[in-house]
Amino acid sequence: MDGKPIKAMGKIEYVKKYLPFWEKLSKEEVNRIEISLSNKTFSKKELISSNLDFCIGMIIVECGDVRASIISEDGRQITLFHVKEKEVCVISASCVIAQLTFETVVMAEKETTLWVIPSATLAWLADRNIYVKAYMYELLAERFSSVVWVMEQVIFKGFDQRLASFLLSYYEKSGSKEIEMTQEEIASEVNSAREVVARMLKQFNSDNLVELKRGKIKLINIDALKKI
């Protein structure tokens, strides 16, 4: 992972737009952030943070896509949520938050550039400034809603519903009926095995809901997928 050049506008001017507690910081606290703040680029599928090995700190996504997951007992990654451009995440600072006791992995889904407030700096700020600590827990609460939604999908919905929901979500976000993802990548998003995804996609293909191509899935019947 390599640092990218600092923007001409100044790194502090860039990141403070995304930190609502900024106006509540003292001059010393601002200075501490400015000294420790870094800009890092991660390649596709590169590990960003793991509370098993290390936690990088609070991240702000400048560009790219970050996936937060937990690891199942058989070693399979279960996707919890994604952190997109201009979003902030503190799951990557799990060592600062004692309540985060489950195993999390944060990874770049594609080439991704982050602004990072290191864990040591974040812990120092949270101990001194209640506004920083409050914001950290606010972010956690928001992400917890996403985690509960994932658990509901896994526990209460049939796999055909989960897969149809994922395909429609991809279509609504991208505007494209062609999904360029492998079955393995889809499996990691819908929290299932590749073999299960393959079987259900073949069924969707037989029902003329999708068309399977090499490395692509084309959505044929959007309305029918919505009914599922």
XYZ file of N, CA and C in Angstrom:
684
model
N 0.846 -1.186 0.000
C 0.000 0.000 0.000
C 0.883 1.238 0.000
N 0.550 2.156 -0.856
C 1.391 3.326 -1.052
C 0.607 4.591 -0.772
N 1.301 5.586 -0.204
C 0.666 6.866 0.034
C 0.544 7.660 -1.243
N -0.599 8.296 -1.468
C -0.789 9.151 -2.628
C -0.431 10.583 -2.261
N -0.118 11.429 -3.252
C 0.221 12.824 -2.964
C -0.918 13.543 -2.257
N -0.573 14.405 -1.313
C -1.580 15.171 -0.603
C -2.214 16.187 -1.549
N -3.500 16.370 -1.449
C -4.207 17.305 -2.309
C -3.696 18.728 -2.087
N -3.787 19.522 -3.169
C -3.312 20.898 -3.087
C -4.091 21.701 -2.054
N -5.344 21.325 -1.853
C -6.179 22.064 -0.910
C -5.754 21.807 0.538
N -4.897 20.809 0.768
C -4.458 20.492 2.120
C -5.248 19.337 2.690
N -4.544 18.423 3.333
C -5.204 17.224 3.832
C -6.244 17.531 4.893
N -5.976 18.503 5.761
C -6.942 18.838 6.808
C -8.217 19.411 6.210
N -8.066 20.293 5.242
C -9.242 20.888 4.595
C -10.104 19.815 3.942
N -9.458 18.762 3.459
C -10.206 17.693 2.798
C -11.004 16.860 3.795
N -10.355 16.398 4.859
C -11.000 15.436 5.748
C -11.988 16.068 6.722
N -11.781 17.340 7.085
C -12.642 17.912 8.128
C -14.094 18.040 7.684
N -14.333 18.016 6.369
C -15.704 18.063 5.856
C -16.504 16.843 6.279
N -15.801 15.744 6.563
C -16.482 14.491 6.872
C -16.469 14.150 8.359
N -15.955 15.069 9.172
C -15.874 14.835 10.613
C -16.723 15.870 11.349
N -17.946 15.531 11.736
C -18.865 16.501 12.333
C -18.405 17.069 13.671
N -17.436 16.401 14.301
C -16.938 16.898 15.588
C -15.824 17.929 15.419
N -15.489 18.294 14.186
C -14.315 19.109 13.928
C -14.320 20.432 14.699
N -15.456 21.097 14.719
C -15.533 22.404 15.381
C -15.408 22.292 16.901
N -15.490 21.086 17.427
C -15.385 20.867 18.873
C -13.970 20.464 19.300
N -13.043 20.461 18.349
C -11.670 20.081 18.666
C -10.854 21.284 19.123
N -9.949 21.026 20.048
C -9.020 22.080 20.468
C -7.900 22.208 19.432
N -7.110 23.258 19.547
C -5.990 23.458 18.636
C -5.006 22.303 18.751
N -4.785 21.819 19.961
C -3.877 20.695 20.164
C -4.396 19.434 19.493
N -5.714 19.208 19.578
C -6.306 18.020 18.979
C -6.243 18.080 17.449
N -6.499 19.256 16.910
C -6.385 19.438 15.464
C -4.949 19.166 15.011
N -4.008 19.689 15.761
C -2.604 19.503 15.426
C -2.220 18.021 15.456
N -2.761 17.293 16.432
C -2.460 15.858 16.561
C -2.973 15.100 15.326
N -4.170 15.464 14.876
C -4.716 14.820 13.677
C -3.860 15.160 12.457
N -3.512 16.414 12.327
C -2.744 16.856 11.162
C -1.401 16.137 11.067
N -0.759 15.931 12.202
C 0.545 15.263 12.220
C 0.421 13.784 11.840
N -0.635 13.118 12.320
C -0.737 11.659 12.147
C -1.551 11.218 10.934
N -2.358 12.115 10.374
C -3.234 11.770 9.252
C -2.411 11.286 8.058
N -2.866 10.219 7.431
C -2.165 9.703 6.249
C -3.153 9.358 5.146
N -2.651 9.282 3.934
C -3.435 8.971 2.742
C -2.854 7.698 2.137
N -3.646 6.628 2.068
C -3.120 5.334 1.632
C -3.979 4.745 0.526
N -3.322 4.034 -0.374
C -4.020 3.337 -1.450
C -3.840 1.834 -1.295
N -4.938 1.093 -1.424
C -4.923 -0.363 -1.310
C -5.383 -0.977 -2.624
N -4.739 -2.041 -3.028
C -5.121 -2.730 -4.255
C -6.339 -3.624 -4.006
N -6.940 -4.119 -5.085
C -8.123 -4.969 -4.983
C -7.829 -6.205 -4.135
N -8.721 -6.495 -3.186
C -8.654 -7.641 -2.280
C -7.529 -7.536 -1.253
N -6.927 -6.364 -1.105
C -5.872 -6.198 -0.103
C -6.494 -5.957 1.275
N -5.932 -6.595 2.276
C -6.418 -6.433 3.646
C -6.094 -5.034 4.153
N -7.101 -4.359 4.691
C -6.920 -3.022 5.248
C -6.757 -3.097 6.757
N -7.606 -3.904 7.390
C -7.594 -3.965 8.850
C -8.219 -5.271 9.314
N -7.754 -5.770 10.454
C -8.319 -6.971 11.055
C -8.084 -6.901 12.553
N -9.150 -7.095 13.339
C -8.928 -7.009 14.783
C -8.239 -8.261 15.335
N -7.986 -9.245 14.458
C -7.188 -10.400 14.858
C -5.694 -10.063 14.827
N -5.312 -9.193 13.901
C -3.898 -8.889 13.695
C -3.557 -7.428 13.980
N -4.309 -6.512 13.414
C -4.033 -5.085 13.608
C -5.283 -4.291 13.245
N -5.402 -3.087 13.790
C -6.496 -2.204 13.380
C -5.877 -0.875 12.963
N -6.278 -0.405 11.815
C -5.616 0.731 11.183
C -6.048 2.071 11.771
N -7.339 2.160 12.185
C -7.862 3.413 12.714
C -9.140 3.823 12.014
N -9.563 5.045 12.224
C -10.748 5.578 11.545
C -10.391 5.863 10.092
N -11.258 5.410 9.166
C -10.981 5.624 7.752
C -12.067 6.470 7.100
N -11.648 7.297 6.140
C -12.550 8.047 5.279
C -12.232 7.616 3.853
N -13.215 7.092 3.139
C -12.980 6.579 1.796
C -12.973 7.745 0.804
N -11.815 7.984 0.211
C -11.718 9.023 -0.821
C -12.283 8.513 -2.145
N -11.898 7.305 -2.517
C -12.458 6.656 -3.698
C -12.280 5.147 -3.543
N -13.183 4.390 -4.157
C -13.101 2.940 -4.062
C -14.247 2.326 -3.297
N -14.018 1.153 -2.734
C -15.066 0.376 -2.067
C -14.413 -0.509 -1.009
N -14.904 -0.423 0.211
C -14.370 -1.205 1.327
C -15.454 -2.159 1.820
N -15.061 -3.414 2.039
C -16.019 -4.406 2.543
C -15.625 -4.834 3.948
N -16.588 -4.774 4.867
C -16.379 -5.241 6.237
C -17.063 -6.593 6.399
N -16.342 -7.565 6.959
C -16.855 -8.930 7.079
C -16.523 -9.508 8.438
N -17.215 -10.597 8.759
C -16.809 -11.443 9.874
C -16.442 -12.804 9.302
N -15.688 -13.582 10.065
C -15.225 -14.881 9.588
C -16.002 -15.990 10.288
N -16.572 -16.897 9.505
C -17.296 -18.024 10.077
C -16.307 -19.075 10.574
N -16.806 -20.073 11.286
C -15.939 -21.113 11.846
C -15.227 -21.916 10.759
N -15.853 -22.033 9.575
C -15.227 -22.780 8.486
C -14.352 -21.894 7.602
N -14.126 -20.651 8.060
C -13.223 -19.757 7.337
C -13.881 -18.917 6.263
N -15.204 -19.009 6.126
C -15.906 -18.229 5.094
C -16.167 -16.818 5.593
N -15.961 -15.835 4.716
C -16.234 -14.445 5.070
C -17.711 -14.136 4.872
N -18.322 -13.526 5.869
C -19.722 -13.117 5.799
C -19.762 -11.597 5.731
N -20.254 -11.071 4.629
C -20.266 -9.630 4.410
C -21.259 -8.945 5.349
N -20.789 -7.919 6.055
C -21.644 -7.138 6.949
C -22.152 -5.876 6.266
N -21.239 -5.142 5.633
C -21.624 -3.917 4.921
C -20.450 -3.438 4.082
N -20.738 -2.463 3.215
C -19.708 -1.812 2.409
C -19.578 -0.361 2.850
N -18.374 0.182 2.732
C -18.115 1.596 3.003
C -17.712 2.215 1.669
N -18.505 3.170 1.207
C -18.309 3.742 -0.118
C -17.613 5.107 -0.032
N -17.434 5.700 -1.204
C -16.766 7.005 -1.318
C -17.415 8.058 -0.415
N -16.583 8.802 0.309
C -16.977 9.898 1.200
C -17.679 9.407 2.465
N -17.588 8.105 2.746
C -18.143 7.566 3.979
C -17.027 7.300 4.982
N -17.405 7.305 6.266
C -16.449 7.130 7.359
C -16.748 5.804 8.065
N -15.704 5.134 8.547
C -15.901 3.861 9.240
C -14.945 3.744 10.420
N -15.448 3.181 11.532
C -14.594 2.945 12.701
C -14.456 1.458 13.037
N -15.099 0.584 12.255
C -14.885 -0.852 12.456
C -13.401 -1.171 12.289
N -12.744 -0.398 11.439
C -11.306 -0.566 11.200
C -10.462 -0.065 12.372
N -11.131 0.472 13.400
C -10.443 0.900 14.629
C -10.945 0.074 15.805
N -11.151 -1.220 15.563
C -11.761 -2.098 16.570
C -10.968 -2.158 17.870
N -9.639 -1.964 17.800
C -8.830 -2.042 19.016
C -9.071 -0.859 19.953
N -9.722 0.184 19.441
C -10.008 1.372 20.258
C -11.336 1.209 20.993
N -12.207 0.326 20.467
C -13.568 0.196 20.990
C -13.707 -1.165 21.675
N -13.735 -1.153 22.978
C -13.737 -2.398 23.755
C -14.951 -3.276 23.464
N -16.067 -2.649 23.072
C -17.299 -3.401 22.849
C -17.261 -4.246 21.577
N -16.313 -3.985 20.687
C -16.204 -4.764 19.456
C -15.386 -6.026 19.734
N -16.068 -7.077 20.143
C -15.370 -8.301 20.540
C -15.430 -9.385 19.465
N -16.240 -9.217 18.415
C -16.292 -10.233 17.370
C -15.204 -9.957 16.330
N -14.826 -11.010 15.597
C -13.718 -10.920 14.650
C -14.172 -10.231 13.360
N -13.523 -9.152 13.006
C -13.884 -8.418 11.795
C -12.682 -8.305 10.862
N -12.969 -8.278 9.580
C -11.959 -8.098 8.543
C -12.436 -6.989 7.625
N -11.556 -6.031 7.335
C -11.876 -4.914 6.445
C -10.943 -5.009 5.248
N -11.536 -5.050 4.040
C -10.759 -5.325 2.834
C -11.194 -4.404 1.697
N -10.264 -4.073 0.815
C -10.583 -3.265 -0.371
C -11.222 -4.160 -1.428
N -12.416 -3.796 -1.893
C -13.080 -4.579 -2.930
C -12.509 -4.274 -4.308
N -11.965 -3.088 -4.483
C -11.256 -2.692 -5.698
C -10.195 -1.698 -5.256
N -9.401 -1.173 -6.179
C -8.383 -0.206 -5.764
C -9.064 0.931 -5.012
N -8.580 1.190 -3.826
C -9.262 2.100 -2.900
C -8.253 3.026 -2.228
N -8.608 4.309 -2.145
C -7.773 5.291 -1.458
C -8.488 5.789 -0.212
N -7.780 5.769 0.907
C -8.350 6.130 2.201
C -7.556 7.250 2.853
N -8.238 8.054 3.645
C -7.599 8.921 4.631
C -7.726 8.198 5.960
N -6.640 8.138 6.700
C -6.600 7.337 7.927
C -6.189 8.192 9.120
N -7.040 8.176 10.167
C -6.649 8.700 11.480
C -6.235 7.481 12.297
N -4.946 7.311 12.589
C -4.456 6.084 13.230
C -5.151 5.779 14.557
N -5.174 4.510 14.907
C -5.843 4.060 16.127
C -5.324 4.778 17.371
N -4.012 4.963 17.457
C -3.442 5.623 18.637
C -3.955 7.050 18.769
N -4.047 7.754 17.639
C -4.565 9.129 17.651
C -6.039 9.144 18.011
N -6.791 8.209 17.437
C -8.228 8.141 17.703
C -8.489 7.849 19.179
N -7.740 6.927 19.761
C -7.904 6.605 21.182
C -7.584 7.822 22.044
N -6.531 8.545 21.701
C -6.142 9.753 22.442
C -7.247 10.806 22.357
N -7.815 10.983 21.180
C -8.900 11.962 20.994
C -10.150 11.561 21.770
N -10.515 10.267 21.692
C -11.736 9.798 22.349
C -11.632 9.933 23.864
N -10.454 9.764 24.421
C -10.250 9.915 25.863
C -10.377 11.369 26.311
N -10.064 12.288 25.416
C -10.048 13.704 25.761
C -11.329 14.440 25.379
N -11.977 13.980 24.311
C -13.059 14.760 23.713
C -14.323 13.913 23.578
N -15.370 14.270 24.311
C -16.612 13.501 24.325
C -17.307 13.507 22.965
N -17.091 14.560 22.178
C -17.722 14.648 20.861
C -17.140 13.617 19.897
N -15.850 13.368 20.012
C -15.217 12.341 19.195
C -15.756 10.970 19.578
N -15.821 10.699 20.874
C -16.323 9.405 21.346
C -17.786 9.206 20.930
N -18.597 10.248 21.053
C -20.011 10.148 20.679
C -20.161 9.829 19.198
N -19.324 10.451 18.372
C -19.398 10.207 16.931
C -18.999 8.767 16.609
N -17.989 8.257 17.290
C -17.571 6.872 17.083
C -18.728 5.907 17.341
N -19.441 6.121 18.442
C -20.540 5.218 18.781
C -21.766 5.449 17.905
N -21.916 6.654 17.398
C -22.989 6.922 16.435
C -22.750 6.129 15.154
N -21.510 6.134 14.675
C -21.165 5.349 13.491
C -21.400 3.862 13.721
N -21.010 3.383 14.901
C -21.227 1.969 15.227
C -22.700 1.608 15.216
N -23.538 2.496 15.763
C -24.983 2.246 15.799
C -25.550 2.146 14.385
N -25.093 3.033 13.506
C -25.555 2.996 12.116
C -25.151 1.685 11.445
N -23.905 1.267 11.661
C -23.431 0.033 11.042
C -24.124 -1.186 11.638
N -24.468 -1.108 12.927
C -25.141 -2.228 13.570
C -26.490 -2.501 12.902
N -27.164 -1.456 12.443
C -28.425 -1.633 11.716
C -28.205 -2.463 10.459
N -27.082 -2.211 9.773
C -26.750 -2.991 8.578
C -26.483 -4.448 8.937
N -25.805 -4.661 10.043
C -25.486 -6.021 10.487
C -26.765 -6.786 10.821
N -27.701 -6.142 11.502
C -28.971 -6.783 11.846
C -29.730 -7.156 10.577
N -29.696 -6.260 9.574
C -30.372 -6.542 8.296
C -29.767 -7.781 7.648
N -28.445 -7.905 7.674
C -27.776 -9.077 7.105
C -28.217 -10.338 7.832
N -28.261 -10.283 9.151
C -28.678 -11.453 9.928
C -30.124 -11.837 9.612
N -30.982 -10.857 9.453
C -32.379 -11.125 9.093
C -32.465 -11.831 7.745
N -31.653 -11.364 6.785
C -31.627 -11.987 5.467
C -31.227 -13.457 5.572
N -30.170 -13.712 6.322
C -29.639 -15.074 6.421
C -30.599 -15.994 7.159
N -31.209 -15.493 8.237
C -32.027 -16.346 9.106
C -33.444 -16.539 8.573
N -34.064 -15.452 8.079
C -35.499 -15.492 7.797
C -35.868 -15.598 6.325
N -34.942 -15.324 5.406
C -35.304 -15.339 3.987
C -34.746 -16.569 3.288
N -35.543 -17.075 2.316
C -35.057 -18.162 1.486
C -33.935 -17.666 0.594
N -33.103 -18.591 0.113
C -31.951 -18.142 -0.670
C -32.370 -17.525 -1.996
N -33.466 -17.990 -2.585
C -33.925 -17.371 -3.831
C -34.262 -15.899 -3.611
N -34.842 -15.576 -2.450
C -35.168 -14.187 -2.127
C -33.901 -13.356 -1.936
N -32.915 -13.926 -1.240
C -31.663 -13.206 -0.985
C -30.915 -12.918 -2.273
N -30.862 -13.904 -3.149
C -30.140 -13.719 -4.402
C -30.867 -12.718 -5.304
N -32.184 -12.835 -5.377
C -32.952 -11.877 -6.188
C -32.787 -10.464 -5.650
N -32.799 -10.331 -4.335
C -32.617 -9.022 -3.700
C -31.251 -8.438 -4.040
N -30.215 -9.276 -4.016
C -28.865 -8.796 -4.345
C -28.782 -8.350 -5.801
N -29.331 -9.153 -6.724
C -29.282 -8.805 -8.149
C -30.003 -7.488 -8.423
N -31.151 -7.311 -7.787
C -31.913 -6.071 -7.973
C -31.188 -4.876 -7.371
N -30.575 -5.083 -6.219
C -29.831 -4.002 -5.567
C -28.671 -3.552 -6.447
N -27.957 -4.510 -7.026
C -26.850 -4.183 -7.932
C -27.363 -3.384 -9.133
N -28.477 -3.831 -9.697
C -29.077 -3.156 -10.854
C -29.500 -1.725 -10.513
N -30.123 -1.547 -9.357
C -30.595 -0.218 -8.958
C -29.435 0.742 -8.703
N -28.332 0.238 -8.173
C -27.178 1.091 -7.874
C -26.367 1.428 -9.120
N -26.231 0.454 -10.019
C -25.365 0.639 -11.188
C -26.121 1.125 -12.416
N -27.431 0.824 -12.478
C -28.210 1.183 -13.660
C -27.984 0.231 -14.823
N -27.203 -0.821 -14.607
C -26.894 -1.780 -15.668
C -27.546 -3.126 -15.372
N -28.088 -3.741 -16.425
C -28.680 -5.073 -16.273
C -27.634 -6.174 -16.357
N -26.403 -5.813 -16.697
C -25.324 -6.793 -16.746
C -24.454 -6.679 -15.500
N -24.335 -7.762 -14.777
C -23.560 -7.797 -13.536
C -22.267 -8.548 -13.803
N -21.153 -7.846 -13.746
C -19.851 -8.458 -14.007
C -19.216 -8.892 -12.685
N -19.631 -10.044 -12.214
C -19.109 -10.619 -10.979
C -19.026 -12.121 -11.135
N -18.050 -12.727 -10.489
C -17.967 -14.182 -10.488
C -18.953 -14.744 -9.473
N -19.231 -16.022 -9.590
C -20.130 -16.663 -8.630
C -19.524 -16.649 -7.234
N -18.205 -16.733 -7.147
C -17.513 -16.670 -5.856
C -17.718 -15.308 -5.206
N -17.621 -14.238 -6.000
C -17.805 -12.879 -5.486
C -19.243 -12.658 -5.028
N -20.193 -13.179 -5.800
C -21.607 -13.058 -5.407
C -21.852 -13.830 -4.119
N -21.256 -15.003 -4.001
C -21.427 -15.826 -2.795
C -20.972 -15.068 -1.551
N -19.880 -14.333 -1.661
C -19.378 -13.582 -0.507
C -20.303 -12.434 -0.144
N -21.041 -11.919 -1.124
C -21.966 -10.816 -0.859
C -23.285 -11.293 -0.259
N -23.742 -12.460 -0.684
C -25.031 -12.973 -0.184
C -24.835 -13.978 0.939
N -23.562 -14.149 1.365
C -23.240 -14.999 2.510
C -23.703 -16.442 2.329
N -23.211 -17.016 1.242
C -23.523 -18.410 0.962
C -22.317 -19.046 0.283
N -22.473 -20.298 -0.101
C -21.399 -21.007 -0.802
C -21.539 -20.806 -2.305
N -20.414 -20.872 -3.018
C -20.446 -20.679 -4.476
C -21.346 -21.709 -5.147
N -21.331 -22.945 -4.650
C -22.148 -24.005 -5.252
C -23.637 -23.692 -5.144
N -24.034 -23.107 -4.024
C -25.443 -22.739 -3.828
C -25.833 -21.625 -4.793
N -24.941 -20.646 -4.945
C -25.186 -19.551 -5.890
C -25.310 -20.095 -7.306
N -24.407 -20.998 -7.680
C -24.418 -21.570 -9.030
C -25.740 -22.285 -9.314
N -26.217 -23.081 -8.352
C -27.480 -23.816 -8.543
C -28.654 -22.862 -8.709
N -28.704 -21.817 -7.866
C -29.831 -20.901 -7.940
C -29.789 -20.065 -9.218
N -28.600 -19.680 -9.659
C -28.481 -18.931 -10.917
C -28.930 -19.791 -12.104
N -28.596 -21.085 -12.059
C -29.058 -21.986 -13.128
C -30.579 -22.079 -13.131
N -31.177 -22.087 -11.916
C -32.633 -22.119 -11.826
C -33.234 -20.826 -12.372
N -32.646 -19.684 -12.001
C -33.102 -18.387 -12.525
C -32.966 -18.343 -14.038
N -31.895 -18.964 -14.554
C -31.678 -19.005 -16.002
C -32.761 -19.847 -16.678
N -33.096 -20.992 -16.070
C -34.142 -21.863 -16.615
C -35.502 -21.181 -16.605
N -35.713 -20.319 -15.602
C -36.987 -19.604 -15.479
C -37.006 -18.317 -16.303
N -35.949 -18.093 -17.094
C -35.831 -16.899 -17.945
C -35.840 -15.595 -17.144
N -35.266 -15.659 -15.943
C -35.124 -14.445 -15.135
C -33.785 -13.771 -15.423
N -32.790 -14.595 -15.695
C -31.453 -14.075 -16.010
C -30.875 -14.874 -17.173
N -29.833 -14.302 -17.772
C -29.064 -15.004 -18.797
C -27.623 -15.088 -18.315
N -27.087 -16.305 -18.272
C -25.733 -16.506 -17.773
C -24.736 -16.423 -18.919
N -23.745 -15.549 -18.742
C -22.660 -15.413 -19.702
C -21.349 -15.669 -18.976
N -20.269 -15.729 -19.724
C -18.969 -15.962 -19.112
C -18.556 -14.730 -18.301
N -18.520 -14.883 -16.967
C -18.127 -13.769 -16.110
C -19.178 -12.692 -15.969
N -20.380 -12.939 -16.489
C -21.446 -11.933 -16.430
C -22.795 -12.593 -16.172
N -23.702 -11.808 -15.621
C -25.097 -12.223 -15.467
C -25.960 -11.096 -16.013
N -26.813 -11.382 -16.960
C -27.708 -10.363 -17.527
C -29.111 -10.572 -16.979
N -29.672 -9.512 -16.394
C -31.029 -9.596 -15.853
C -32.028 -9.484 -17.000
N -32.932 -10.465 -17.101
C -33.890 -10.522 -18.195
C -35.271 -10.046 -17.761
N -35.711 -10.491 -16.581
C -37.070 -10.177 -16.124
C -37.016 -9.503 -14.746
N -36.914 -8.189 -14.753
C -36.805 -7.416 -13.507
C -38.053 -7.580 -12.642
N -39.230 -7.520 -13.262
C -40.497 -7.608 -12.512
C -40.635 -8.945 -11.795
N -40.230 -10.018 -12.468
C -40.326 -11.336 -11.846
C -39.357 -11.455 -10.659
N -38.184 -10.868 -10.810
C -37.220 -10.882 -9.700
C -37.782 -10.098 -8.507
N -38.475 -9.012 -8.783
C -39.079 -8.224 -7.699
C -40.166 -9.015 -6.985
N -40.904 -9.822 -7.717
C -41.954 -10.644 -7.103
C -41.349 -11.677 -6.155
N -40.181 -12.192 -6.531
C -39.500 -13.144 -5.644
C -39.122 -12.477 -4.345
